[in-house]
Amino acid sequence: MKKILMIGTGGTIASQSSEFGLTPGLSTEELLSYVPKVADVCEVDSIQVCSIDSTNVTPDYWKLMAKAVEDNYDKYDGFVICHGTDTLAYTAAALSYMIQNSTKPIVITGAQRPISNDITDAKTNLLESFIYAADDDSQDVSIVFDGKVIVGTRAKKERAKSFNAFTSINFPHPAIVQDDRVIRYIPTVPFKDPVKFYHEMNDSIFLLKLIPGIQPDILPYLFEHYDCIVLESFGVGGLPTTLTDEFYHVMKEWIETKGKIVVMATQVVNEGSNMTVYEVGKKVKSDFNLIEAYDMTLEATITKLMWLMGLPTMQYADIKKMFYTTVNNDIIFTKNQPDI
Ligand code: ASP
């Protein structure tokens, strides 16, 4: 039987009612006691790295989770992390960068309802996560939720209440779990390089979501205080004229002389950016050699930049090249992307 390590972090799955609202309280052992069938699937040990609502997850918690996997990597065949759903997509993306080329599966799951509720998705999600983690062909970081497997860099929480909370963005489901078995749609490609753990995440990054009529006065402040700014633009990507003058002013000062990073992303969840289509995007992109997020999720874009900025002495050109290097299927290249 495979040996799987369960790593508890809190979230609704482990929550109980209190006078202040739902709050995580159940330990990993208590969670397991609700799903005795797991014992038929694999041998499980469990540890608890924290017990928090995932609203409170920060990069320091990702380091704790990655360390729990790293410290136990040789002892187990796979890992199941129980996590709140609110920031689960960020954690799955962050761990995809912090733990690369893992031939052992690292499965992240959670639930929309506490495991102690009469009606809950928690028991199914937990059991199916163990089934997937114990499968011979599973590897790398993935989410198992509502019967579907989602690549760690491709998830987005799109529903606040329903059991099908997560959608896979711009990438197919590699597998589903049905009738207690894994049905794989995408064959597993074995890694050539050994597993690699990264320990730093630089969180000096700000996401600016554009709205119609946005005023430019915030730009100098952002450029002064953050190493990286992600602009969440409209459609395939562009910069509104209200921002252009100030943007050129701060970009000249900060990007050229102080090595700040600016990445263009889009508010449109599906199909990704292409700044070269419209005049509002094409010029600014070429004037400043901007990086763009293309088909990546926002969660992957943000956490990939945190990982890249955490690497020692990276120049802008290195960051750009590595940003455009695929990790755990996070970015797909097409011939519309000439800068890659
Ligand atoms: N607020 C909870 C959390 O993210 C929601 C959930 O787990 O579904 O921890």
Short mmCIF file of C-alpha atoms and ligand atoms in Angstrom, two decimals:
data_model
loop_
_atom_site.label_atom_id
_atom_site.label_comp_id
_atom_site.label_asym_id
_atom_site.label_seq_id
_atom_site.Cartn_x
_atom_site.Cartn_y
_atom_site.Cartn_z
CA MET A 1 0.00 0.00 0.00
CA LYS A 2 1.14 3.54 -0.75
CA LYS A 3 2.10 5.75 2.19
CA ILE A 4 0.55 9.21 2.06
CA LEU A 5 1.19 12.14 4.38
CA MET A 6 -1.84 14.30 5.10
CA ILE A 7 -1.02 17.91 5.93
CA GLY A 8 -3.72 19.91 7.74
CA THR A 9 -3.91 23.69 7.45
CA GLY A 10 -7.53 24.51 8.46
CA GLY A 11 -10.26 25.87 6.18
CA THR A 12 -13.99 25.14 6.08
CA ILE A 13 -13.35 21.42 5.73
CA ALA A 14 -12.02 21.44 9.31
CA SER A 15 -14.33 24.15 10.64
CA GLN A 16 -16.83 24.12 13.46
CA SER A 17 -19.56 26.58 14.38
CA SER A 18 -18.79 29.19 17.02
CA GLU A 19 -20.63 32.28 18.18
CA PHE A 20 -18.33 34.29 15.90
CA GLY A 21 -18.99 32.13 12.81
CA LEU A 22 -17.29 29.09 11.31
CA THR A 23 -13.71 28.64 12.46
CA PRO A 24 -11.18 25.84 11.84
CA GLY A 25 -10.81 23.50 14.81
CA LEU A 26 -10.71 19.86 13.68
CA SER A 27 -7.33 18.14 13.59
CA THR A 28 -6.18 16.01 10.68
CA GLU A 29 -6.91 12.84 12.71
CA GLU A 30 -10.45 14.05 13.38
CA LEU A 31 -10.93 14.76 9.67
CA LEU A 32 -9.73 11.27 8.80
CA SER A 33 -12.14 9.70 11.32
CA TYR A 34 -15.01 10.91 9.10
CA VAL A 35 -13.71 8.94 6.10
CA PRO A 36 -12.78 5.41 7.28
CA LYS A 37 -12.69 4.23 3.65
CA VAL A 38 -9.32 6.01 3.24
CA ALA A 39 -7.78 3.04 5.08
CA ASP A 40 -8.69 0.83 2.08
CA VAL A 41 -6.82 3.16 -0.28
CA CYS A 42 -3.50 3.88 1.43
CA GLU A 43 -1.63 4.12 4.71
CA VAL A 44 -1.91 7.63 6.14
CA ASP A 45 0.13 9.62 8.64
CA SER A 46 -0.89 13.14 9.37
CA ILE A 47 0.58 16.42 10.57
CA GLN A 48 -0.90 19.85 11.17
CA VAL A 49 1.12 22.85 9.99
CA CYS A 50 -1.51 25.43 11.00
CA SER A 51 -5.23 25.73 11.65
CA ILE A 52 -6.40 28.88 9.92
CA ASP A 53 -9.07 30.26 7.65
CA SER A 54 -7.29 30.43 4.30
CA THR A 55 -8.14 34.13 4.15
CA ASN A 56 -5.16 34.43 6.48
CA VAL A 57 -2.72 32.48 4.30
CA THR A 58 0.47 34.38 3.46
CA PRO A 59 3.68 33.35 1.65
CA ASP A 60 5.07 32.31 5.06
CA TYR A 61 2.39 29.60 5.25
CA TRP A 62 3.36 28.38 1.77
CA LYS A 63 6.91 28.02 3.09
CA LEU A 64 5.58 25.92 6.00
CA MET A 65 3.63 23.67 3.63
CA ALA A 66 6.54 23.27 1.21
CA LYS A 67 8.85 22.51 4.14
CA ALA A 68 6.44 19.86 5.47
CA VAL A 69 6.59 18.18 2.05
CA GLU A 70 10.38 18.58 1.74
CA ASP A 71 11.12 17.27 5.25
CA ASN A 72 9.00 14.18 4.60
CA TYR A 73 9.64 13.73 0.88
CA ASP A 74 11.66 10.52 1.11
CA LYS A 75 9.34 8.87 3.63
CA TYR A 76 6.08 9.09 1.66
CA ASP A 77 4.72 8.25 -1.79
CA GLY A 78 2.47 11.30 -1.91
CA PHE A 79 0.92 14.17 0.00
CA VAL A 80 -2.61 15.47 0.61
CA ILE A 81 -2.93 19.03 1.87
CA CYS A 82 -6.28 20.10 3.37
CA HIS A 83 -6.82 23.81 2.85
CA GLY A 84 -9.51 26.47 2.90
CA THR A 85 -11.00 27.11 -0.52
CA ASP A 86 -10.71 30.90 -0.56
CA THR A 87 -6.99 31.05 -1.34
CA LEU A 88 -6.52 27.43 -2.36
CA ALA A 89 -5.83 28.35 -5.98
CA TYR A 90 -3.02 30.70 -4.86
CA THR A 91 -1.51 28.01 -2.63
CA ALA A 92 -1.68 25.39 -5.40
CA ALA A 93 0.08 27.77 -7.79
CA ALA A 94 2.65 28.84 -5.17
CA LEU A 95 3.51 25.21 -4.34
CA SER A 96 3.79 24.46 -8.08
CA TYR A 97 6.72 26.91 -8.16
CA MET A 98 8.19 26.05 -4.75
CA ILE A 99 8.20 22.28 -5.44
CA GLN A 100 9.13 21.47 -9.06
CA ASN A 101 9.55 18.14 -10.91
CA SER A 102 7.95 16.14 -8.12
CA THR A 103 7.31 12.58 -9.26
CA LYS A 104 5.31 12.21 -6.05
CA PRO A 105 1.84 13.77 -6.16
CA ILE A 106 1.04 16.75 -3.95
CA VAL A 107 -2.74 17.00 -3.86
CA ILE A 108 -4.55 20.01 -2.42
CA THR A 109 -8.18 19.81 -1.42
CA GLY A 110 -10.79 21.44 0.78
CA ALA A 111 -14.56 21.72 0.95
CA GLN A 112 -17.38 24.21 0.71
CA ARG A 113 -19.07 22.73 3.81
CA PRO A 114 -17.54 21.45 7.08
CA ILE A 115 -16.92 17.71 7.28
CA SER A 116 -19.25 17.43 10.31
CA ASN A 117 -22.27 18.77 8.37
CA ASP A 118 -24.98 16.32 7.29
CA ILE A 119 -24.70 17.63 3.77
CA THR A 120 -21.07 18.15 2.83
CA ASP A 121 -18.63 17.78 -0.02
CA ALA A 122 -15.76 17.27 2.42
CA LYS A 123 -15.83 13.48 2.69
CA THR A 124 -15.89 12.92 -1.08
CA ASN A 125 -13.16 15.49 -1.71
CA LEU A 126 -10.94 13.97 0.96
CA LEU A 127 -11.41 10.37 -0.14
CA GLU A 128 -10.90 11.23 -3.81
CA SER A 129 -7.74 13.18 -2.97
CA PHE A 130 -6.28 10.08 -1.36
CA ILE A 131 -7.37 7.94 -4.30
CA TYR A 132 -5.60 10.33 -6.68
CA ALA A 133 -2.51 10.67 -4.45
CA ALA A 134 -2.20 6.86 -4.27
CA ASP A 135 -2.46 6.39 -8.04
CA ASP A 136 0.77 5.25 -9.72
CA ASP A 137 0.57 7.81 -12.54
CA SER A 138 -0.08 10.89 -10.38
CA GLN A 139 2.70 13.43 -9.93
CA ASP A 140 3.34 17.15 -9.35
CA VAL A 141 0.99 19.65 -7.66
CA SER A 142 -2.73 19.30 -8.37
CA ILE A 143 -6.10 20.10 -6.88
CA VAL A 144 -8.73 17.40 -6.44
CA PHE A 145 -12.16 18.91 -5.89
CA ASP A 146 -15.70 17.89 -6.81
CA GLY A 147 -14.50 14.83 -8.72
CA LYS A 148 -12.11 16.78 -10.93
CA VAL A 149 -8.36 17.06 -11.04
CA ILE A 150 -7.03 20.53 -11.81
CA VAL A 151 -3.38 21.28 -12.54
CA GLY A 152 -1.93 23.32 -9.64
CA THR A 153 -1.34 26.43 -11.75
CA ARG A 154 -4.69 26.45 -13.53
CA ALA A 155 -7.37 26.75 -10.86
CA LYS A 156 -9.68 29.61 -10.01
CA LYS A 157 -12.37 29.71 -7.36
CA GLU A 158 -15.38 30.74 -9.41
CA ARG A 159 -18.22 29.77 -7.09
CA ALA A 160 -18.59 30.97 -3.51
CA LYS A 161 -21.15 28.36 -2.39
CA SER A 162 -21.65 25.47 -4.82
CA PHE A 163 -19.68 22.25 -4.56
CA ASN A 164 -18.12 22.81 -8.00
CA ALA A 165 -16.19 25.78 -6.62
CA PHE A 166 -13.15 25.54 -8.90
CA THR A 167 -12.72 25.88 -12.64
CA SER A 168 -9.68 24.89 -14.64
CA ILE A 169 -8.68 27.96 -16.66
CA ASN A 170 -7.29 27.62 -20.20
CA PHE A 171 -6.23 24.03 -19.61
CA PRO A 172 -8.12 20.71 -19.61
CA HIS A 173 -8.63 18.46 -16.61
CA PRO A 174 -5.82 15.90 -16.70
CA ALA A 175 -8.07 13.39 -14.89
CA ILE A 176 -11.26 12.88 -12.95
CA VAL A 177 -11.99 10.62 -9.99
CA GLN A 178 -15.16 8.61 -10.51
CA ASP A 179 -16.52 5.51 -8.75
CA ASP A 180 -13.40 5.47 -6.57
CA ARG A 181 -10.95 5.29 -9.43
CA VAL A 182 -8.86 7.68 -11.46
CA ILE A 183 -9.80 8.22 -15.10
CA ARG A 184 -6.87 9.89 -16.79
CA TYR A 185 -7.37 12.02 -19.91
CA ILE A 186 -3.82 13.33 -20.26
CA PRO A 187 -0.99 10.79 -20.00
CA THR A 188 1.66 11.55 -17.41
CA VAL A 189 5.02 12.65 -18.84
CA PRO A 190 7.80 11.64 -16.44
CA PHE A 191 10.18 14.39 -15.28
CA LYS A 192 13.77 14.27 -16.53
CA ASP A 193 15.14 16.44 -13.72
CA PRO A 194 15.05 15.59 -10.01
CA VAL A 195 12.61 17.25 -7.61
CA LYS A 196 13.67 20.75 -6.62
CA PHE A 197 12.49 22.79 -3.64
CA TYR A 198 12.61 26.59 -3.53
CA HIS A 199 12.44 28.40 -0.22
CA GLU A 200 12.00 32.10 -0.92
CA MET A 201 8.96 34.05 -2.13
CA ASN A 202 9.35 37.82 -2.53
CA ASP A 203 5.97 39.42 -1.85
CA SER A 204 6.87 42.97 -2.93
CA ILE A 205 4.18 42.84 -5.59
CA PHE A 206 1.01 44.86 -6.12
CA LEU A 207 -1.99 44.09 -8.29
CA LEU A 208 -3.66 47.14 -9.81
CA LYS A 209 -7.04 46.36 -11.28
CA LEU A 210 -7.99 48.97 -13.88
CA ILE A 211 -11.46 50.54 -13.90
CA PRO A 212 -12.86 52.94 -16.51
CA GLY A 213 -11.64 56.46 -15.69
CA ILE A 214 -8.86 55.28 -13.34
CA GLN A 215 -6.68 58.20 -12.22
CA PRO A 216 -2.88 58.03 -12.50
CA ASP A 217 -2.00 59.51 -9.09
CA ILE A 218 -1.49 56.07 -7.51
CA LEU A 219 1.25 55.06 -9.98
CA PRO A 220 4.26 56.91 -8.47
CA TYR A 221 3.40 55.50 -5.03
CA LEU A 222 3.14 51.94 -6.35
CA PHE A 223 6.40 52.16 -8.29
CA GLU A 224 8.16 53.56 -5.26
CA HIS A 225 6.92 50.90 -2.82
CA TYR A 226 6.81 47.66 -4.81
CA ASP A 227 9.37 45.72 -6.88
CA CYS A 228 6.68 44.40 -9.20
CA ILE A 229 3.32 45.74 -10.37
CA VAL A 230 0.79 43.58 -12.14
CA LEU A 231 -1.69 45.64 -14.14
CA GLU A 232 -4.97 43.84 -14.57
CA SER A 233 -6.13 45.40 -17.78
CA PHE A 234 -9.26 44.95 -19.90
CA GLY A 235 -9.83 42.47 -22.75
CA VAL A 236 -6.67 41.29 -24.51
CA GLY A 237 -4.75 44.08 -22.75
CA GLY A 238 -4.04 47.78 -23.09
CA LEU A 239 -3.45 50.96 -21.15
CA PRO A 240 -6.13 53.68 -20.94
CA THR A 241 -5.11 57.17 -22.06
CA THR A 242 -5.86 58.54 -18.56
CA LEU A 243 -2.83 56.58 -17.31
CA THR A 244 -0.49 56.86 -20.28
CA ASP A 245 1.44 60.07 -19.49
CA GLU A 246 2.10 59.21 -15.86
CA PHE A 247 2.86 55.59 -16.78
CA TYR A 248 5.56 56.66 -19.26
CA HIS A 249 6.95 59.04 -16.70
CA VAL A 250 7.23 56.48 -13.87
CA MET A 251 8.30 53.66 -16.17
CA LYS A 252 11.22 55.70 -17.52
CA GLU A 253 12.33 56.49 -14.00
CA TRP A 254 11.78 53.10 -12.36
CA ILE A 255 12.01 50.30 -14.89
CA GLU A 256 15.15 51.46 -16.64
CA THR A 257 17.11 52.73 -13.67
CA LYS A 258 15.76 50.74 -10.75
CA GLY A 259 14.86 47.40 -12.33
CA LYS A 260 11.17 47.30 -11.42
CA ILE A 261 9.02 44.69 -13.10
CA VAL A 262 5.67 45.45 -14.74
CA VAL A 263 3.42 42.66 -15.96
CA MET A 264 0.25 43.11 -17.99
CA ALA A 265 -2.57 40.69 -17.22
CA THR A 266 -6.24 40.74 -18.11
CA GLN A 267 -9.42 40.84 -16.06
CA VAL A 268 -10.97 38.42 -18.52
CA VAL A 269 -10.56 35.00 -16.96
CA ASN A 270 -10.62 32.87 -20.09
CA GLU A 271 -8.41 32.85 -23.22
CA GLY A 272 -5.72 35.27 -22.03
CA SER A 273 -4.05 38.49 -23.17
CA ASN A 274 -2.46 39.58 -26.42
CA MET A 275 -1.28 43.16 -26.15
CA THR A 276 -0.23 43.39 -29.78
CA VAL A 277 -3.81 43.47 -31.10
CA TYR A 278 -4.82 47.05 -30.28
CA GLU A 279 -3.04 50.38 -30.45
CA VAL A 280 -3.73 50.87 -26.69
CA GLY A 281 -1.57 47.82 -25.94
CA LYS A 282 0.94 47.37 -28.74
CA LYS A 283 2.92 50.59 -28.34
CA VAL A 284 3.27 50.50 -24.58
CA LYS A 285 4.35 46.88 -24.73
CA SER A 286 7.11 47.49 -27.23
CA ASP A 287 8.21 50.82 -25.70
CA PHE A 288 8.93 49.12 -22.38
CA ASN A 289 9.59 45.50 -23.34
CA LEU A 290 6.73 44.58 -20.98
CA ILE A 291 6.03 41.08 -19.76
CA GLU A 292 2.47 39.87 -20.29
CA ALA A 293 0.59 37.07 -18.58
CA TYR A 294 -0.96 35.58 -21.74
CA ASP A 295 -3.10 32.56 -20.78
CA MET A 296 -1.87 32.27 -17.19
CA THR A 297 -4.24 32.59 -14.28
CA LEU A 298 -3.81 35.60 -12.05
CA GLU A 299 -2.95 33.26 -9.16
CA ALA A 300 -0.15 31.67 -11.18
CA THR A 301 1.06 35.06 -12.47
CA ILE A 302 1.36 36.52 -8.98
CA THR A 303 2.98 33.48 -7.35
CA LYS A 304 5.36 32.87 -10.28
CA LEU A 305 6.62 36.45 -9.94
CA MET A 306 7.03 36.00 -6.18
CA TRP A 307 9.10 32.88 -6.85
CA LEU A 308 11.21 34.52 -9.58
CA MET A 309 11.84 37.64 -7.50
CA GLY A 310 12.90 35.36 -4.63
CA LEU A 311 15.68 33.79 -6.70
CA PRO A 312 19.17 35.22 -6.12
CA THR A 313 20.34 38.12 -8.33
CA MET A 314 17.90 37.94 -11.20
CA GLN A 315 18.15 40.54 -13.98
CA TYR A 316 15.04 41.72 -15.81
CA ALA A 317 15.93 39.65 -18.90
CA ASP A 318 16.32 36.49 -16.77
CA ILE A 319 13.00 37.08 -15.04
CA LYS A 320 11.30 37.61 -18.38
CA LYS A 321 12.80 34.43 -19.85
CA MET A 322 11.89 32.33 -16.83
CA PHE A 323 8.42 33.87 -16.61
CA TYR A 324 7.86 32.55 -20.13
CA THR A 325 9.20 29.10 -19.25
CA THR A 326 6.41 26.61 -18.58
CA VAL A 327 6.18 25.23 -15.04
CA ASN A 328 3.44 22.69 -14.24
CA ASN A 329 1.56 23.63 -17.45
CA ASP A 330 1.11 27.24 -16.33
CA ILE A 331 1.62 28.93 -19.73
CA ILE A 332 1.01 27.66 -23.25
CA PHE A 333 2.71 29.23 -26.24
CA THR A 334 1.02 30.00 -29.52
CA LYS A 335 2.33 31.73 -32.58
CA ASN A 336 0.56 34.93 -31.45
CA GLN A 337 3.24 35.40 -28.85
CA PRO A 338 6.21 36.74 -30.77
CA ASP A 339 8.21 37.81 -27.74
CA ILE A 340 8.63 34.26 -26.48
N1 ASP B 1 -13.09 30.88 4.45
C1 ASP B 1 -12.82 29.48 4.20
C2 ASP B 1 -11.34 29.31 3.95
O1 ASP B 1 -10.89 29.61 2.88
C3 ASP B 1 -13.63 29.01 3.02
C4 ASP B 1 -13.48 27.53 2.69
O2 ASP B 1 -12.59 26.84 3.13
O3 ASP B 1 -14.33 27.05 1.91
O4 ASP B 1 -10.63 28.92 4.83
#
